[in-house]
Coordinates of C-alpha atoms and ligand atoms in Angstrom, one line a residue:
M1 CA 170.5 89.6 187.9
G2 CA 171.6 90.8 183.8
I3 CA 171.8 94.1 182.8
D4 CA 168.7 96.5 183.5
L5 CA 168.5 97.0 179.7
N6 CA 166.0 99.3 180.4
P7 CA 166.3 101.5 183.2
G8 CA 163.8 105.1 184.0
L9 CA 161.1 103.3 181.1
A10 CA 157.1 104.5 182.2
P11 CA 154.7 101.4 182.2
Y12 CA 152.6 102.4 178.6
A13 CA 156.5 102.1 177.2
A14 CA 157.0 98.3 175.4
T15 CA 159.8 96.0 177.1
D16 CA 161.4 92.4 176.2
A17 CA 158.8 91.2 178.9
A18 CA 156.2 92.2 177.9
S19 CA 157.2 91.4 173.4
R20 CA 154.5 89.7 172.7
G21 CA 158.4 87.6 170.2
R22 CA 159.2 86.7 166.7
R23 CA 157.8 84.7 164.2
H24 CA 160.4 82.3 165.4
P25 CA 161.6 81.6 168.2
E26 CA 165.0 82.6 169.4
P27 CA 167.1 82.6 172.6
P28 CA 167.3 86.1 174.2
P29 CA 170.2 88.2 172.7
A30 CA 172.7 87.8 175.1
E31 CA 174.3 91.5 176.6
R32 CA 171.6 93.8 174.7
G33 CA 167.9 93.9 174.2
E34 CA 165.5 92.7 171.8
F35 CA 165.4 95.8 170.3
Q36 CA 168.4 96.4 170.4
R37 CA 169.2 92.7 167.7
D38 CA 166.2 94.6 165.7
R39 CA 168.1 97.6 165.8
D40 CA 171.6 96.5 164.8
R41 CA 169.9 93.2 162.1
I42 CA 168.2 96.3 160.1
V43 CA 171.5 98.5 160.2
H44 CA 173.6 95.2 158.7
S45 CA 170.3 94.7 156.3
T46 CA 170.9 95.2 152.4
A47 CA 167.8 96.8 152.1
F48 CA 169.2 99.4 154.3
R49 CA 172.4 99.9 152.8
R50 CA 170.5 100.3 149.7
L51 CA 168.8 103.4 151.4
E52 CA 171.6 105.3 150.4
Y53 CA 171.0 105.4 146.3
K54 CA 166.6 105.8 146.7
T55 CA 165.7 108.8 146.4
Q56 CA 163.6 110.8 148.8
V57 CA 162.1 113.4 146.0
F58 CA 165.9 114.2 144.6
V59 CA 166.5 112.1 142.5
N60 CA 170.0 110.8 144.0
H61 CA 172.6 112.5 141.5
E62 CA 170.7 115.9 141.1
G63 CA 173.2 116.6 143.6
D64 CA 175.3 115.8 146.9
L65 CA 173.3 117.3 149.1
F66 CA 170.4 116.3 148.3
R67 CA 168.8 114.0 151.5
T68 CA 168.0 110.8 150.1
R69 CA 165.5 107.8 151.8
L70 CA 168.8 107.4 154.0
T71 CA 169.6 110.5 155.6
H72 CA 166.4 111.0 155.8
S73 CA 165.7 107.4 157.4
L74 CA 168.2 108.9 160.0
E75 CA 166.9 112.4 160.8
V76 CA 164.5 110.2 161.2
A77 CA 165.3 108.4 163.8
Q78 CA 167.1 111.1 165.8
L79 CA 164.0 113.2 165.9
A80 CA 162.3 109.7 167.3
R81 CA 164.6 108.8 170.2
G82 CA 164.6 112.2 171.6
I83 CA 160.8 112.5 171.6
A84 CA 161.1 108.8 172.4
R85 CA 163.3 109.5 176.2
S86 CA 161.1 112.6 177.0
L87 CA 158.5 110.3 177.3
R88 CA 160.6 108.0 178.6
L89 CA 159.2 105.2 175.9
N90 CA 161.5 102.7 175.1
E91 CA 164.4 104.2 172.7
D92 CA 165.7 101.3 171.3
L93 CA 162.4 100.2 169.7
T94 CA 161.8 103.5 168.5
E95 CA 165.3 103.4 166.5
A96 CA 164.2 100.6 165.3
I97 CA 161.4 101.0 163.6
A98 CA 162.9 104.4 162.6
L99 CA 165.1 103.8 161.1
A100 CA 163.3 100.5 159.2
H101 CA 160.0 102.3 158.2
D102 CA 160.6 103.0 154.5
L103 CA 162.8 100.2 153.4
G104 CA 160.1 99.2 151.1
H105 CA 159.8 102.1 149.1
T106 CA 160.9 101.6 145.0
P107 CA 163.5 103.2 143.7
F108 CA 162.2 107.3 142.5
G109 CA 160.0 108.1 145.4
H110 CA 156.5 108.2 145.3
A111 CA 157.1 108.4 141.8
G112 CA 158.2 103.9 141.4
Q113 CA 155.7 103.6 144.6
D114 CA 152.9 104.7 141.8
A115 CA 154.2 103.0 138.7
L116 CA 154.6 99.8 140.8
N117 CA 151.5 99.5 142.4
A118 CA 149.3 100.4 138.6
C119 CA 151.6 97.9 137.5
M120 CA 150.4 94.8 140.5
A121 CA 146.3 96.7 139.8
D122 CA 145.7 93.2 138.3
Y123 CA 147.6 90.9 140.6
G124 CA 146.9 92.2 144.7
G125 CA 149.1 96.2 143.9
F126 CA 152.1 97.4 145.7
E127 CA 152.1 99.6 149.1
H128 CA 154.9 101.0 150.8
N129 CA 154.2 100.2 154.2
L130 CA 154.0 97.0 153.6
Q131 CA 156.8 96.4 151.3
S132 CA 158.8 97.1 153.8
L133 CA 157.3 94.2 156.3
R134 CA 158.0 92.3 153.2
T135 CA 161.9 92.8 153.4
V136 CA 161.9 93.0 157.0
D137 CA 159.8 89.1 157.0
L138 CA 160.4 87.5 153.6
L139 CA 162.8 89.4 151.5
E140 CA 166.7 89.7 153.2
E141 CA 168.3 86.2 152.9
R142 CA 170.9 86.5 155.9
Y143 CA 170.5 84.2 158.4
A144 CA 170.8 80.3 158.2
D145 CA 167.6 79.8 160.0
F146 CA 165.0 82.1 159.0
D147 CA 164.3 83.9 156.0
G148 CA 163.9 87.8 156.6
L149 CA 165.5 89.5 159.4
N150 CA 163.3 87.9 162.2
L151 CA 161.9 90.8 164.5
A152 CA 159.9 90.8 167.3
F153 CA 156.6 91.6 166.8
E154 CA 156.8 95.3 168.7
T155 CA 158.9 96.4 165.5
R156 CA 157.0 94.9 163.4
E157 CA 154.2 96.8 164.1
G158 CA 155.9 99.7 164.1
I159 CA 156.8 99.8 160.7
L160 CA 153.9 98.6 159.1
K161 CA 152.3 102.2 159.5
H162 CA 149.4 101.6 156.7
C163 CA 147.4 98.8 155.2
S164 CA 144.4 97.8 153.5
P165 CA 142.0 95.7 155.0
A166 CA 142.0 92.8 152.0
N167 CA 146.1 93.0 152.6
A168 CA 145.9 92.6 156.7
R169 CA 143.2 90.0 156.6
T170 CA 146.3 88.3 155.4
L171 CA 148.6 88.9 157.9
G172 CA 147.6 87.8 161.3
E173 CA 147.6 88.9 164.7
L174 CA 150.1 91.7 163.0
G175 CA 146.8 93.4 160.2
L176 CA 144.0 92.6 163.2
R177 CA 145.0 96.5 164.4
F178 CA 143.6 98.2 161.3
L179 CA 139.9 95.9 161.2
E180 CA 139.9 96.6 164.7
K181 CA 140.6 99.8 164.0
T182 CA 143.0 99.9 167.6
Q183 CA 146.6 102.0 167.8
P184 CA 150.3 100.9 167.7
S185 CA 152.1 101.2 170.5
L186 CA 153.4 104.8 171.6
E187 CA 157.0 104.5 170.0
A188 CA 155.3 104.0 166.8
Q189 CA 153.1 106.7 166.9
I190 CA 156.4 108.8 167.1
C191 CA 158.2 107.8 164.8
N192 CA 155.1 108.6 161.9
L193 CA 154.7 111.6 163.7
A194 CA 158.7 112.2 163.7
D195 CA 158.4 110.8 159.9
E196 CA 156.2 113.6 158.8
I197 CA 158.1 116.8 161.4
A198 CA 161.7 115.3 159.0
Y199 CA 160.1 115.3 156.2
N200 CA 158.1 118.6 156.2
N201 CA 161.5 120.3 157.2
H202 CA 163.4 118.8 155.2
D203 CA 161.7 119.3 151.6
V204 CA 162.3 123.2 152.9
D205 CA 165.7 123.3 152.8
D206 CA 165.9 120.7 149.7
G207 CA 163.6 123.0 148.2
L208 CA 165.3 126.2 148.6
R209 CA 168.9 125.0 148.5
S210 CA 167.2 123.7 145.1
G211 CA 165.9 127.0 143.6
L212 CA 162.4 125.8 142.9
I213 CA 160.9 126.5 146.1
T214 CA 162.0 130.5 147.6
L215 CA 162.0 132.4 151.1
E216 CA 159.5 135.0 149.6
Q217 CA 156.7 131.9 148.6
L218 CA 157.7 130.0 152.4
E219 CA 156.8 133.5 154.0
E220 CA 152.9 133.4 153.5
V221 CA 153.5 129.9 155.6
P222 CA 152.8 130.5 159.2
L223 CA 154.6 127.9 160.9
F224 CA 158.2 129.3 158.5
A225 CA 156.3 132.9 158.8
G226 CA 157.0 132.6 162.4
Q227 CA 160.3 131.2 162.5
I228 CA 161.8 133.0 160.4
R229 CA 160.3 136.3 161.7
A230 CA 162.2 134.5 165.1
A231 CA 165.1 133.4 163.5
R232 CA 165.6 137.4 162.0
E233 CA 164.7 139.5 165.8
A234 CA 167.6 137.8 166.6
H235 CA 170.4 137.9 164.4
P236 CA 169.7 140.8 162.2
G237 CA 171.3 140.8 159.3
L238 CA 172.5 137.6 159.3
A239 CA 173.3 136.2 155.9
A240 CA 170.5 133.7 153.8
R241 CA 171.8 130.3 154.1
R242 CA 171.9 130.4 157.6
L243 CA 168.7 132.7 158.0
I244 CA 167.9 129.2 156.5
H245 CA 169.0 126.8 158.6
E246 CA 168.0 128.8 162.0
T247 CA 164.2 129.1 160.5
V248 CA 164.3 125.1 159.6
R249 CA 165.4 124.5 163.1
R250 CA 163.4 126.3 165.3
M251 CA 159.8 125.4 162.8
I252 CA 162.0 121.5 163.8
N253 CA 162.4 122.5 167.5
V254 CA 159.4 123.6 168.1
L255 CA 157.0 121.2 166.5
A256 CA 158.7 118.8 168.6
L257 CA 158.5 120.7 171.6
D258 CA 154.8 120.6 170.5
L259 CA 154.3 117.0 170.1
M260 CA 155.9 115.8 173.5
E261 CA 153.9 118.6 175.2
Q262 CA 151.0 117.8 173.7
S263 CA 151.0 113.8 173.7
R264 CA 152.4 114.4 177.4
S265 CA 148.7 115.7 178.3
H266 CA 147.6 113.0 176.8
I267 CA 149.0 109.7 178.5
A268 CA 148.4 111.8 181.2
Q269 CA 145.1 112.0 180.7
A270 CA 144.4 107.8 179.3
A271 CA 146.4 107.0 181.9
P272 CA 147.9 103.3 180.2
S273 CA 149.1 101.1 182.5
S274 CA 151.0 99.2 179.8
P275 CA 151.4 99.0 176.3
D276 CA 148.4 96.8 175.9
E277 CA 146.4 99.5 177.1
V278 CA 148.4 102.2 174.3
R279 CA 146.4 100.4 171.9
A280 CA 143.4 100.5 173.1
C281 CA 143.4 104.8 173.3
P282 CA 142.3 106.3 170.7
P283 CA 145.5 108.0 169.3
L284 CA 147.9 109.8 172.2
V285 CA 150.7 110.9 170.3
A286 CA 150.0 114.2 169.1
F287 CA 150.5 117.7 168.0
S288 CA 148.6 120.6 169.2
P289 CA 145.5 121.6 167.1
D290 CA 147.1 124.9 166.9
M291 CA 150.4 123.5 165.3
F292 CA 148.7 120.1 163.5
Q293 CA 146.8 123.5 161.1
K294 CA 150.4 124.8 160.7
Q295 CA 152.0 121.5 159.9
R296 CA 149.5 120.9 157.3
A297 CA 149.9 124.4 155.7
L298 CA 153.1 123.4 155.1
K299 CA 152.4 120.6 153.8
T300 CA 150.0 121.5 151.8
F301 CA 152.5 124.0 150.4
L302 CA 155.1 121.8 149.9
R303 CA 152.7 119.8 148.0
E304 CA 151.7 121.9 145.7
N305 CA 154.4 123.8 145.3
L306 CA 157.4 121.2 145.9
Y307 CA 156.4 117.7 144.6
Q308 CA 153.9 119.0 141.9
H309 CA 156.9 121.7 140.3
F310 CA 157.0 121.3 136.7
R311 CA 160.7 120.3 137.0
V312 CA 160.0 117.7 140.0
R313 CA 156.9 116.0 137.0
R314 CA 159.1 115.9 135.0
M315 CA 161.7 113.1 137.3
T316 CA 158.5 111.5 138.5
A317 CA 157.2 110.9 134.8
K318 CA 160.7 109.6 133.1
A319 CA 160.4 107.5 137.2
K320 CA 157.1 106.0 135.8
R321 CA 158.2 105.0 133.2
I322 CA 161.0 103.0 133.0
I323 CA 159.9 101.0 136.3
S324 CA 156.6 100.3 133.9
E325 CA 159.1 99.3 130.9
L326 CA 160.9 97.8 134.0
F327 CA 158.0 95.6 135.0
Q328 CA 156.0 94.6 131.2
A329 CA 159.6 93.4 130.2
F330 CA 160.4 90.8 132.9
L331 CA 157.1 89.7 133.5
G332 CA 156.3 89.7 129.5
D333 CA 159.6 86.9 129.5
P334 CA 160.5 85.8 133.4
R335 CA 164.7 84.8 131.1
L336 CA 165.4 88.5 131.7
L337 CA 165.8 88.5 135.0
P338 CA 169.0 88.0 136.7
P339 CA 169.5 83.9 138.1
Q340 CA 168.1 84.3 141.5
Y341 CA 164.6 86.6 140.6
Q342 CA 164.2 84.3 137.2
E343 CA 163.7 81.2 139.7
K344 CA 161.9 82.3 141.9
C345 CA 158.8 83.9 139.1
L346 CA 159.4 80.9 136.6
S347 CA 158.4 78.7 139.6
A348 CA 155.8 80.6 141.0
G349 CA 152.7 78.6 140.6
D350 CA 150.9 81.2 138.6
E351 CA 150.9 85.0 137.3
F352 CA 149.8 86.2 140.2
A353 CA 153.0 85.5 142.6
A354 CA 155.4 85.8 139.5
A355 CA 154.5 88.7 139.4
R356 CA 155.2 89.2 143.1
A357 CA 159.1 88.4 142.5
V358 CA 159.5 90.9 139.6
S359 CA 157.4 94.0 141.8
D360 CA 159.9 92.0 145.3
Y361 CA 163.1 92.7 142.3
I362 CA 161.9 96.2 141.6
A363 CA 161.4 97.7 144.9
G364 CA 164.7 96.5 146.3
M365 CA 166.4 98.0 143.2
T366 CA 168.1 101.8 143.6
D367 CA 167.8 105.0 141.6
R368 CA 170.8 104.2 139.9
Y369 CA 170.5 100.7 139.5
A370 CA 166.7 100.7 137.9
M371 CA 168.8 103.2 135.2
A372 CA 170.9 101.1 134.6
E373 CA 168.7 98.2 134.2
H374 CA 166.4 100.0 131.6
R375 CA 168.9 101.0 129.8
R376 CA 170.5 97.6 129.4
L377 CA 167.1 96.1 128.3
F378 CA 166.6 99.5 126.3
A379 CA 169.2 101.4 124.9
V380 CA 169.5 100.2 121.2
G381 CA 173.2 101.7 121.2
E382 CA 174.3 99.3 123.9
I383 CA 173.2 95.8 122.3
Ligands
MG1 MG1 160.1 108.1 156.1

């Protein structure tokens, strides 16, 4: 007998034994589970290291303390693992999905994704979720035997959070759930909501630190108002900086506890006896109706006051220009690309494939690399 890799897991948790396997069959790993191996491959990937220099909301050079895609992914992973453990789900799978969930993000956050999607409108579009999958399935070049990281089905299923029906039809077994409207594993469902808990709360924190939103504004948001009141009552006269942290940590805590409690009761009601039965159930990981409303109000507040703030808009306008100008320049003349991408682009059978090669190159860029490439191509003074 080997070591028990999944002690104490619930019957509805993902396990190595129940895994649907890898695209390219491999012998099982020694002394670690299949999902530990996935997690390890993700951490060692190039795309993972690039997350450090990719924007979450604030561009990397705007300040050293703001979240980047890397710290965001780590926060999602620790939250998701905690929730998975409390529900006796597979922590290794949960961690692998969380660490990989944003690998396909473009530089400059959502502005970059929107710009690249617009550039790719005539060539099949650009979806960052699908790009995360493309990264782990095809784009990483590290292993002798296959392209990509050759991750397990369950990890890939969790990475592909959303997908258009047109793209889902090209993905075989993995795309089926978007056509049949079934659910992914509970581990994937946790990562999805842990992502929301993480970004809503860290965007409050980053938003306050940047001065783009204020405490007074946030006190109009029920979830924040309730927790800052509790923090003030427990610690009268607390200095503003600590008060903000006390409030944010309490918000994360109530959201995570609510999610665990509500999900536990959904799971008990549905009583799935295997990961496959989970897939046929309605979504089981969810907030209570009250917390769902509160969390949505916070999201709306952030959208209206932080993501649409004129200073953020200036950054996003500039980012969109950089992305579209790079795209037009490279697709117009692929010989401007570095050799390995040039080869992919020039050997592409049609303009569709050539555009996809350019899109892969741009999507992989960090913020600062995209800015440097833009300067190299367009700054007249630097010829
Ligand atoms: Mg995310």
